[in-house]
Coordinates of C-alpha atoms in Angstrom, one line a residue:
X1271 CA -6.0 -24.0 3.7
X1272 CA -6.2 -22.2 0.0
X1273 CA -2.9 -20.0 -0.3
X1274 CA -3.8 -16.5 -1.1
X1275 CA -2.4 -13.9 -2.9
X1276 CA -2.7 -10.5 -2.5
X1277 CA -5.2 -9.7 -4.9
X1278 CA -7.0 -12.9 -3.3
X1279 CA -6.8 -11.4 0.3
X1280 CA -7.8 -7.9 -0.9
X1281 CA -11.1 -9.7 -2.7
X1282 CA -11.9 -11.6 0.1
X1283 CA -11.8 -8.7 2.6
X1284 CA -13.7 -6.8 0.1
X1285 CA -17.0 -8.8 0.7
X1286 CA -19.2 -8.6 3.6
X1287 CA -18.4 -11.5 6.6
X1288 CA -18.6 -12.1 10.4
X1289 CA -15.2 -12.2 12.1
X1290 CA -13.9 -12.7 15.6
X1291 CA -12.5 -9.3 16.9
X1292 CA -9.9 -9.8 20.3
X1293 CA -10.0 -7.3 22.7
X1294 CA -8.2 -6.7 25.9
X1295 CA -10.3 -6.7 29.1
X1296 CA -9.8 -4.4 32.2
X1297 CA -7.8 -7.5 34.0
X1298 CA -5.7 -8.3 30.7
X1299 CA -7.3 -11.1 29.7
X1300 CA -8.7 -11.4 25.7
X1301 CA -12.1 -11.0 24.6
X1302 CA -13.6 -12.6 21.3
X1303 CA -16.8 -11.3 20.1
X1304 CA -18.8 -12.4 16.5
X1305 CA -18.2 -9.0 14.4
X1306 CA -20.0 -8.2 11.3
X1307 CA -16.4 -6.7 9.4
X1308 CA -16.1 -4.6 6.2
X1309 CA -13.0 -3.6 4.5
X1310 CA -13.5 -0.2 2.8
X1311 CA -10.9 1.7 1.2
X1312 CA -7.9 -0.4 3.5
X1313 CA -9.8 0.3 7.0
X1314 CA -11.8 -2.5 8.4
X1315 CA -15.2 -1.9 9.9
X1316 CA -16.8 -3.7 12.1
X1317 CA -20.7 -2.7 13.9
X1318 CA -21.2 -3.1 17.9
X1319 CA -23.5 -1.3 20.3
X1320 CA -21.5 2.1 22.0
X1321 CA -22.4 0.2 25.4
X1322 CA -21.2 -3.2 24.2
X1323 CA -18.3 -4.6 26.0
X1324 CA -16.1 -4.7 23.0
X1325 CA -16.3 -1.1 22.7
X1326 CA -15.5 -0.3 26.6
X1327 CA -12.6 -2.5 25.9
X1328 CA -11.4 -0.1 23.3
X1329 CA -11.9 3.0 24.5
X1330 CA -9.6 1.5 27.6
X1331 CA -7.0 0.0 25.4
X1332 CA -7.4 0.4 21.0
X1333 CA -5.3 -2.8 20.7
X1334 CA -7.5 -5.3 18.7
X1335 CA -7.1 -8.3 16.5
X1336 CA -9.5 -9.9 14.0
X1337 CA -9.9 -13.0 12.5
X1338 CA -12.3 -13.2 9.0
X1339 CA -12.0 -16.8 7.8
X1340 CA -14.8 -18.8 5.4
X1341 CA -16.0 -22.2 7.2
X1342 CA -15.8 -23.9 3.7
X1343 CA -13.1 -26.2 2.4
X1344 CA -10.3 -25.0 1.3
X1345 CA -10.2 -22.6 4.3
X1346 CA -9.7 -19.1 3.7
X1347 CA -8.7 -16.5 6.5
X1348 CA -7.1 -13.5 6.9
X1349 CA -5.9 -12.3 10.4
X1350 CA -5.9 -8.3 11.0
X1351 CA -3.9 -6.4 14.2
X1352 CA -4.3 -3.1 14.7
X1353 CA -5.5 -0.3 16.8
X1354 CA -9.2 0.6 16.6
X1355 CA -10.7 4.4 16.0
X1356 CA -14.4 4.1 17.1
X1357 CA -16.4 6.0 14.5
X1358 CA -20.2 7.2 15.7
X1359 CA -21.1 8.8 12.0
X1360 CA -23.9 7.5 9.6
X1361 CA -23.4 3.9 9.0
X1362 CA -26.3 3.1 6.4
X1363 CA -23.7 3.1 3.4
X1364 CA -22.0 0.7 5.4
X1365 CA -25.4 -1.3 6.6
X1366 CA -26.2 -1.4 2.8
X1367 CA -23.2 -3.2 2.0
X1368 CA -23.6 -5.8 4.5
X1369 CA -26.8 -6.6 3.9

Protein backbone atom coordinates (compact mmCIF):
# COMPACT_ATOMS: atom_id res chain seq x y z
CA UNK A 1 0.00 0.00 0.00
CA UNK A 2 1.44 3.63 -1.22
CA UNK A 3 1.43 5.92 2.05
CA UNK A 4 -0.39 8.99 1.40
CA UNK A 5 -0.24 12.30 2.45
CA UNK A 6 -2.64 14.71 2.69
CA UNK A 7 -2.26 16.49 -0.31
CA UNK A 8 -2.04 12.80 -1.84
CA UNK A 9 -5.47 11.85 -0.28
CA UNK A 10 -7.14 15.24 -1.21
CA UNK A 11 -5.83 14.57 -5.09
CA UNK A 12 -6.94 11.26 -5.17
CA UNK A 13 -10.46 12.06 -3.88
CA UNK A 14 -10.50 14.79 -6.20
CA UNK A 15 -10.75 12.50 -9.45
CA UNK A 16 -13.73 10.69 -10.53
CA UNK A 17 -13.85 6.70 -9.09
CA UNK A 18 -16.29 3.77 -8.11
CA UNK A 19 -16.35 3.08 -4.41
CA UNK A 20 -18.15 0.68 -2.10
CA UNK A 21 -20.63 2.71 0.01
CA UNK A 22 -21.93 0.54 3.60
CA UNK A 23 -25.21 0.99 4.52
CA UNK A 24 -27.23 -0.29 7.35
CA UNK A 25 -30.25 -2.48 6.39
CA UNK A 26 -33.73 -2.46 8.22
CA UNK A 27 -32.49 -5.87 10.34
CA UNK A 28 -28.94 -4.18 11.05
CA UNK A 29 -26.99 -5.95 8.92
CA UNK A 30 -24.45 -3.88 6.23
CA UNK A 31 -25.06 -3.27 2.77
CA UNK A 32 -22.24 -2.69 0.04
CA UNK A 33 -23.13 -1.28 -3.19
CA UNK A 34 -20.62 -0.17 -6.32
CA UNK A 35 -20.90 3.82 -6.09
CA UNK A 36 -19.75 6.15 -8.64
CA UNK A 37 -18.07 8.92 -5.69
CA UNK A 38 -17.00 12.58 -6.28
CA UNK A 39 -15.34 14.69 -3.76
CA UNK A 40 -16.40 18.35 -4.34
CA UNK A 41 -15.53 21.10 -2.23
CA UNK A 42 -14.90 18.35 1.06
CA UNK A 43 -18.46 16.55 0.50
CA UNK A 44 -18.43 13.24 -1.21
CA UNK A 45 -21.03 12.47 -3.84
CA UNK A 46 -22.02 9.55 -4.83
CA UNK A 47 -25.23 8.84 -7.72
CA UNK A 48 -28.04 6.04 -7.00
CA UNK A 49 -31.59 5.72 -8.11
CA UNK A 50 -34.20 7.56 -5.24
CA UNK A 51 -35.83 3.84 -5.21
CA UNK A 52 -32.48 2.08 -4.90
CA UNK A 53 -32.01 0.16 -1.76
CA UNK A 54 -29.05 2.18 -0.77
CA UNK A 55 -31.06 5.16 -0.59
CA UNK A 56 -34.16 3.50 1.53
CA UNK A 57 -31.32 2.53 3.83
CA UNK A 58 -30.48 6.19 4.32
CA UNK A 59 -33.35 7.75 4.65
CA UNK A 60 -33.94 4.90 7.64
CA UNK A 61 -30.63 5.37 9.13
CA UNK A 62 -27.80 8.36 7.34
CA UNK A 63 -24.92 6.30 8.89
CA UNK A 64 -22.68 5.31 5.81
CA UNK A 65 -19.18 4.28 5.08
CA UNK A 66 -17.22 4.37 1.87
CA UNK A 67 -14.36 2.78 0.57
CA UNK A 68 -12.49 4.51 -2.88
CA UNK A 69 -9.34 2.41 -3.40
CA UNK A 70 -7.35 2.08 -7.02
CA UNK A 71 -7.03 -1.84 -7.98
CA UNK A 72 -3.34 -1.04 -9.13
CA UNK A 73 -0.15 -1.76 -7.38
CA UNK A 74 0.85 0.15 -4.97
CA UNK A 75 -2.67 0.22 -3.61
CA UNK A 76 -4.24 3.40 -2.85
CA UNK A 77 -7.50 3.89 -0.73
CA UNK A 78 -9.09 6.07 1.27
CA UNK A 79 -11.86 5.04 3.76
CA UNK A 80 -14.82 7.82 4.47
CA UNK A 81 -17.56 7.57 7.55
CA UNK A 82 -20.12 9.79 7.81
CA UNK A 83 -23.76 10.57 7.71
CA UNK A 84 -25.30 11.02 4.31
CA UNK A 85 -27.74 14.17 3.17
CA UNK A 86 -29.59 12.86 0.07
CA UNK A 87 -29.50 15.75 -2.43
CA UNK A 88 -32.44 15.54 -5.50
CA UNK A 89 -30.99 18.99 -7.34
CA UNK A 90 -29.36 19.10 -10.89
CA UNK A 91 -26.64 16.74 -11.13
CA UNK A 92 -25.22 17.33 -14.77
CA UNK A 93 -22.18 19.47 -13.26
CA UNK A 94 -21.57 16.55 -11.39
CA UNK A 95 -22.42 13.88 -14.41
CA UNK A 96 -19.94 16.03 -16.42
CA UNK A 97 -17.18 15.43 -14.11
CA UNK A 98 -17.54 11.84 -13.94
CA UNK A 99 -17.69 11.21 -17.29
Amino acid sequence: MADMNQQDIAEYLAEAHVAHMVTIRPNGRPQVAPVWFLEDDGKAFVMADANAMKVRNIRRNPAVTLSIATDQRPLKYAVLNGNAKLFEGDIAPMLERIL
